[in-house]
Coordinates of C-alpha atoms in Angstrom, one line a residue:
L545 CA 211.3 9.2 137.3
M546 CA 209.4 12.8 136.9
Q547 CA 207.9 12.4 141.1
I548 CA 211.5 13.0 141.9
P549 CA 211.2 16.2 141.5
G550 CA 207.5 16.6 141.7
G551 CA 208.5 15.5 145.9
L552 CA 210.9 18.8 146.1
L553 CA 208.6 20.6 144.9
V554 CA 206.1 19.3 146.9
S555 CA 208.4 20.1 150.2
R556 CA 209.7 23.2 148.7
F557 CA 205.8 25.5 148.1
G558 CA 203.7 22.9 149.7
P559 CA 201.2 20.2 148.2
R560 CA 197.9 23.1 148.4
L561 CA 200.2 25.4 145.4
T562 CA 201.8 22.4 144.2
M563 CA 198.9 20.2 143.8
A564 CA 196.4 23.0 142.4
I565 CA 199.0 24.4 139.4
A566 CA 199.8 20.5 138.6
I567 CA 195.7 19.5 138.7
I568 CA 195.8 22.7 136.2
L569 CA 198.6 21.7 134.0
W570 CA 197.2 17.5 133.3
S571 CA 194.1 19.1 133.3
A572 CA 194.6 21.9 130.6
I573 CA 196.8 18.9 128.8
T574 CA 194.6 16.2 128.7
A575 CA 192.4 19.0 126.9
A576 CA 194.7 19.9 124.4
T577 CA 195.1 16.6 123.5
P578 CA 192.7 15.6 120.7
F579 CA 193.4 18.5 119.5
A580 CA 196.8 17.5 118.4
G581 CA 197.8 18.1 114.8
S582 CA 201.2 16.0 114.1
F583 CA 203.0 12.8 116.2
A584 CA 205.1 15.3 117.9
F585 CA 202.8 17.4 118.9
L586 CA 200.6 14.5 120.3
L587 CA 204.5 13.1 122.0
V588 CA 205.2 16.7 123.8
A589 CA 201.9 16.5 125.6
R590 CA 201.9 12.9 126.9
V591 CA 205.5 14.2 128.0
L592 CA 204.2 17.7 129.7
L593 CA 200.7 15.4 131.1
A594 CA 203.3 13.2 132.6
V595 CA 205.5 16.5 134.5
G596 CA 201.7 17.8 135.4
Q597 CA 200.9 14.8 137.3
S598 CA 204.4 14.2 138.6
P599 CA 203.5 16.2 142.1
D600 CA 199.9 14.2 143.2
W601 CA 201.3 11.4 144.7
P602 CA 203.8 12.8 146.6
A603 CA 201.7 15.6 147.4
S604 CA 198.9 13.4 148.5
I605 CA 200.3 11.8 151.2
A606 CA 202.3 14.8 152.0
S607 CA 198.4 16.2 153.3
I608 CA 197.6 13.4 154.8
D609 CA 200.9 13.7 157.2
R610 CA 200.4 17.3 158.0
L611 CA 196.2 17.0 158.2
F612 CA 196.0 13.8 160.5
P613 CA 198.7 12.7 163.2
P614 CA 199.9 9.3 163.3
K615 CA 197.3 7.5 165.1
V616 CA 195.0 7.5 162.5
R617 CA 197.1 8.1 158.9
A618 CA 196.5 4.3 157.9
F619 CA 192.9 5.0 158.1
A620 CA 192.9 8.4 155.5
N621 CA 195.6 6.1 153.6
G622 CA 193.8 3.9 153.2
I623 CA 190.8 5.8 151.4
L624 CA 193.4 7.2 149.6
L625 CA 194.0 4.0 148.4
F626 CA 190.5 3.2 147.9
A627 CA 190.0 6.2 145.5
L628 CA 193.3 5.3 143.6
Y629 CA 191.7 1.9 143.0
A630 CA 188.3 3.1 142.1
G631 CA 189.6 5.4 139.3
G632 CA 190.9 3.1 137.7
V633 CA 187.4 1.2 138.1
L634 CA 185.6 3.3 137.1
G635 CA 187.6 5.9 135.0
P636 CA 187.9 3.1 131.9
P637 CA 183.6 3.1 131.9
L638 CA 182.4 6.4 132.4
A639 CA 185.6 7.4 129.7
S640 CA 183.4 4.9 126.8
Y641 CA 180.3 6.4 127.9
L642 CA 181.9 10.2 127.0
L643 CA 183.3 8.8 124.0
I644 CA 180.2 7.1 123.1
A645 CA 177.4 10.3 124.2
F646 CA 179.8 13.6 123.7
G647 CA 182.8 12.0 121.3
L648 CA 186.4 12.0 121.2
E649 CA 187.5 16.1 121.4
R650 CA 184.2 16.7 124.0
M651 CA 185.0 13.3 126.0
F652 CA 188.7 15.0 126.2
L653 CA 187.5 19.1 126.8
I654 CA 185.1 17.7 130.1
C655 CA 187.5 15.6 131.4
G656 CA 190.0 18.6 130.9
A657 CA 186.8 20.9 132.8
I658 CA 186.5 18.4 135.0
G659 CA 189.8 18.9 136.5
I660 CA 189.8 22.6 136.5
V661 CA 187.2 23.1 138.6
F662 CA 188.5 20.5 141.0
A663 CA 192.2 22.3 141.7
V664 CA 190.2 25.5 142.6
I665 CA 188.0 23.7 145.2
W666 CA 191.2 21.8 146.2
W667 CA 193.1 25.3 146.5
V668 CA 189.0 26.7 147.9
S669 CA 189.3 24.1 150.6
Y670 CA 192.9 22.5 152.0
R671 CA 194.6 24.8 154.9
D672 CA 197.5 23.4 156.0
P673 CA 196.6 23.4 160.1
S674 CA 197.7 26.5 162.2
N675 CA 199.5 24.4 164.8
R676 CA 201.9 22.2 163.2
I677 CA 204.8 24.1 163.4
D678 CA 206.8 21.6 162.0
V679 CA 204.6 22.4 158.0
E680 CA 205.5 26.0 158.4
P681 CA 208.7 27.2 156.1
T682 CA 210.4 29.0 158.7
H683 CA 210.4 26.4 160.9
R684 CA 212.2 23.8 158.8
S685 CA 215.1 23.2 156.2
L686 CA 214.5 20.9 153.3
M687 CA 215.9 17.5 153.0
P688 CA 218.4 17.5 150.6
L689 CA 218.3 15.0 148.0
R690 CA 221.5 13.2 148.4
Q691 CA 220.1 12.6 152.0
V692 CA 217.7 10.3 150.4
V693 CA 220.0 8.9 148.6
K694 CA 222.3 8.0 151.3
S695 CA 219.7 6.7 153.3
S696 CA 220.0 2.5 153.6
Q697 CA 216.3 2.4 154.8
V698 CA 214.9 4.8 152.3
W699 CA 216.8 2.2 149.3
T700 CA 215.4 -0.7 151.7
L701 CA 211.8 0.7 151.4
A702 CA 212.6 1.7 147.5
A703 CA 213.0 -2.0 147.7
A704 CA 210.2 -3.3 149.3
Y705 CA 207.9 -1.1 147.8
A706 CA 209.1 -2.3 144.4
C707 CA 208.5 -6.5 145.6
T708 CA 205.2 -4.3 146.3
S709 CA 203.6 -3.2 143.6
G710 CA 205.2 -5.2 141.8
F711 CA 203.2 -8.3 142.4
T712 CA 199.7 -6.2 142.4
N713 CA 200.6 -5.2 138.7
F714 CA 201.6 -8.4 137.9
Y715 CA 197.7 -10.3 139.0
L716 CA 196.0 -7.2 137.3
S717 CA 197.8 -6.9 134.0
L718 CA 198.5 -10.3 133.3
F719 CA 196.6 -12.7 135.6
P720 CA 193.6 -11.7 132.9
T721 CA 196.5 -13.3 129.5
Y722 CA 197.2 -17.0 132.6
L723 CA 193.0 -17.2 132.5
A724 CA 192.8 -17.5 128.4
K725 CA 196.0 -18.8 127.7
A726 CA 196.6 -21.3 130.3
R727 CA 193.2 -22.1 132.1
G728 CA 191.0 -21.4 128.4
M729 CA 188.7 -19.1 129.9
H730 CA 186.4 -17.4 127.8
L731 CA 186.1 -14.0 127.4
E732 CA 183.6 -12.3 129.5
R733 CA 184.2 -14.9 132.6
M734 CA 187.6 -13.7 132.3
G735 CA 186.6 -10.3 132.6
N736 CA 184.2 -10.3 135.5
Y737 CA 187.3 -12.4 137.1
T738 CA 189.6 -9.3 136.9
A739 CA 186.5 -6.6 137.6
I740 CA 186.8 -9.0 140.9
L741 CA 190.6 -8.2 141.7
S742 CA 190.0 -4.9 141.2
L743 CA 187.2 -4.9 143.2
A744 CA 188.9 -6.8 145.8
L745 CA 192.1 -3.9 146.2
C746 CA 188.6 -1.2 147.1
V747 CA 187.1 -3.1 149.7
A748 CA 190.7 -4.2 151.5
A749 CA 191.7 -0.7 151.5
L750 CA 188.6 0.4 153.6
I751 CA 189.5 -2.8 155.3
A752 CA 192.9 -2.2 156.0
G753 CA 194.0 1.3 156.7
P754 CA 191.0 1.1 160.7
V755 CA 192.5 -1.9 161.4
I756 CA 196.1 -0.7 161.2
A757 CA 195.5 2.5 162.8
S758 CA 193.4 0.7 165.0
T759 CA 196.2 -1.5 166.5
F760 CA 198.2 1.8 167.4
G761 CA 196.0 3.3 168.8
R762 CA 196.3 0.7 170.8
T763 CA 199.8 0.1 170.7
R764 CA 200.9 3.4 170.3
S765 CA 204.1 2.4 168.6
A766 CA 204.7 2.7 164.7
R767 CA 206.9 -1.0 164.9
T768 CA 203.6 -2.5 166.6
A769 CA 201.7 -1.7 164.4
R770 CA 203.2 -1.4 160.8
L771 CA 205.7 -4.2 160.2
P772 CA 203.6 -7.6 161.3
F773 CA 200.7 -6.1 158.6
A774 CA 203.2 -5.7 155.4
I775 CA 205.9 -8.6 156.9
G776 CA 202.4 -10.9 157.0
S777 CA 200.4 -9.6 153.9
L778 CA 203.7 -10.3 151.7
A779 CA 203.9 -13.4 153.1
I780 CA 200.9 -14.8 152.7
V781 CA 200.7 -14.1 149.0
T782 CA 203.9 -15.3 148.6
I783 CA 202.1 -18.9 149.6
I784 CA 199.2 -18.5 148.0
S785 CA 200.8 -17.8 144.8
L786 CA 202.8 -20.5 144.3
I787 CA 199.4 -22.7 145.2
V788 CA 197.7 -21.0 142.7
P789 CA 199.2 -22.7 139.7
W790 CA 198.5 -26.2 141.1
L791 CA 194.4 -25.0 141.2
T792 CA 192.1 -27.4 139.5
S793 CA 188.7 -25.1 140.3
D794 CA 188.0 -21.6 138.5
L795 CA 186.0 -20.9 141.5
A796 CA 189.4 -21.2 144.2
I797 CA 191.1 -19.4 142.0
L798 CA 189.0 -16.8 142.4
V799 CA 189.1 -16.7 145.8
A800 CA 193.1 -17.0 146.0
T801 CA 193.7 -14.0 143.3
S802 CA 191.2 -12.2 145.0
G803 CA 191.9 -12.5 148.4
S804 CA 195.5 -12.2 148.3
M805 CA 194.6 -9.2 146.0
A806 CA 192.6 -7.8 149.3
I807 CA 195.8 -8.6 151.7
I808 CA 198.4 -7.6 149.9
V809 CA 196.8 -4.0 151.2
F810 CA 197.8 -4.0 153.9
A811 CA 201.5 -4.1 152.6
H812 CA 200.5 -0.9 150.7
V813 CA 198.6 1.2 153.6
T814 CA 201.6 0.2 155.3
T815 CA 204.5 1.6 152.7
W816 CA 203.1 5.1 152.9
S817 CA 202.1 4.8 156.7
V818 CA 205.5 4.4 157.5
V819 CA 207.1 6.6 154.7
Q820 CA 205.1 9.6 157.0
D821 CA 206.2 8.1 160.0
I822 CA 210.2 8.5 158.6
G823 CA 209.9 11.4 156.9
R824 CA 207.7 13.2 158.6
S825 CA 208.8 17.3 157.5
D826 CA 209.8 15.8 153.9
T827 CA 207.5 13.3 153.6
A828 CA 206.9 14.6 150.2
T829 CA 210.7 14.0 148.6
L830 CA 210.5 10.9 150.7
T831 CA 207.4 9.5 148.8
G832 CA 208.9 11.1 145.7
S833 CA 211.7 9.0 145.8
I834 CA 210.2 5.9 146.6
T835 CA 207.1 5.9 144.0
P836 CA 209.1 5.7 141.0
A837 CA 210.9 1.9 142.3
G838 CA 207.1 0.7 142.2
N839 CA 206.5 2.2 139.1
M840 CA 208.9 1.0 137.3
A841 CA 208.8 -2.7 139.2
A842 CA 205.0 -2.5 138.2
G843 CA 205.6 -2.5 134.3
A844 CA 208.8 -5.2 134.7
I845 CA 207.7 -7.8 136.4
P846 CA 205.3 -8.9 134.3
L847 CA 207.4 -7.8 131.0
V848 CA 209.8 -10.6 132.8
A849 CA 207.2 -13.1 133.6
T850 CA 206.1 -13.2 129.9
L851 CA 209.6 -14.1 128.7
L852 CA 210.0 -16.2 130.7
V853 CA 206.4 -18.1 130.1
T854 CA 208.0 -17.5 126.3
F855 CA 211.0 -19.4 127.1
T856 CA 209.4 -22.0 129.6
G857 CA 206.2 -23.2 128.0
S858 CA 205.3 -22.9 131.3
W859 CA 202.0 -20.0 133.3
N860 CA 204.4 -22.4 136.4
S861 CA 207.4 -19.8 135.9
S862 CA 205.6 -16.1 135.9
F863 CA 204.0 -17.6 139.7
Q864 CA 207.0 -18.6 141.2
L865 CA 208.6 -15.2 140.3
I866 CA 205.9 -13.5 141.9
A867 CA 206.1 -15.7 144.6
A868 CA 209.9 -15.0 145.0
V869 CA 209.0 -11.3 144.4
S870 CA 206.8 -11.2 147.1
G871 CA 209.1 -12.9 149.5
I872 CA 212.0 -10.7 148.9
G873 CA 209.6 -8.5 149.7
C874 CA 208.9 -9.9 153.0
F875 CA 212.4 -10.0 153.7
L876 CA 213.2 -6.7 153.1
W877 CA 210.7 -5.0 155.8
L878 CA 212.1 -6.4 158.0
F879 CA 215.3 -4.4 157.9
V880 CA 212.8 -1.4 158.2
D881 CA 212.4 0.8 161.2
P882 CA 209.3 3.0 161.1
N883 CA 210.8 4.4 164.8
R884 CA 214.1 6.2 162.9
P885 CA 213.2 9.0 160.8
L886 CA 215.7 10.3 158.4
K887 CA 216.8 13.6 160.2
S888 CA 215.5 16.1 158.1
D889 CA 214.8 19.1 160.0
H890 CA 215.9 19.5 163.2
M891 CA 212.7 18.7 165.2
S892 CA 213.3 16.8 168.5
P893 CA 211.8 12.7 168.5
H894 CA 210.2 14.1 171.3
S895 CA 208.1 17.0 169.0
T896 CA 205.0 17.5 168.6
Y897 CA 205.0 16.1 165.8
G898 CA 204.5 12.1 166.6
N899 CA 201.9 12.4 169.3

């Protein structure tokens, strides 16, 4: 939820300043965490960590919007998502190495120090492009949050993203349990299968971005270059999820699920490309408003799926649930129009912003 005010801060002060302060804050809190002398201090530290990290994603999406024209933004979004997924893959083993090599306190101190160094690099290297009049504070008015709430398209996009995020996290968080309990897979093999799913996300992000960007370059139409990928990817993973529990071969399951992870990335890249298409100079505000829906769904859907398995005694019900979720997301994308921007400033629809 803190990403809502985080997005507003990015829109108000820009990605450069907001991101730098955010990185310094969460890095300092990270370094201080192992020195917590009580549960209350630790709780406050975790809350402040969340506050510090809240502008991160709005600033990242807004930076791509400011630095790149529409025809290549999907490419940049794919690289950003690759970094996000790769961090989730590489982070745990690197943290384990630091913990073993240096101990708990030094591990947190090293992570905090790395963050501070990156904040300096960000501050020195990032600049808004000088030829983009829409990103200068004197040339734009900030979109009130109430305008986001009143937009039916924003609610539709947020709900579609919630379905996409919930689907993805179902496989990342609950699928290992399914392999162990329903398939009787031993721990080592289960870990390998889960790692392959994460790897599929990383590789697909590097493919989806260029494919969507090249489609925009050929068609010059946001609708043609965005919607088919979102609708098509969600439709395909819906069908695959209905098939997975009936597969008998472990190899077939691996191919089906890793394929789903690769395909759903096209919906993720499309989501943030459309946010940039319709958000324009208020992309950060729009990002901060939509992201909480995905975060909440990512936590709620695996929980609901677990309850279904408990009550029905069958894992089929969980896959039927996730198929319904992705199917709803597919349907919702039919009502998203990338060519209909939010009226967040006084730019003409034919402004150089979209050229």
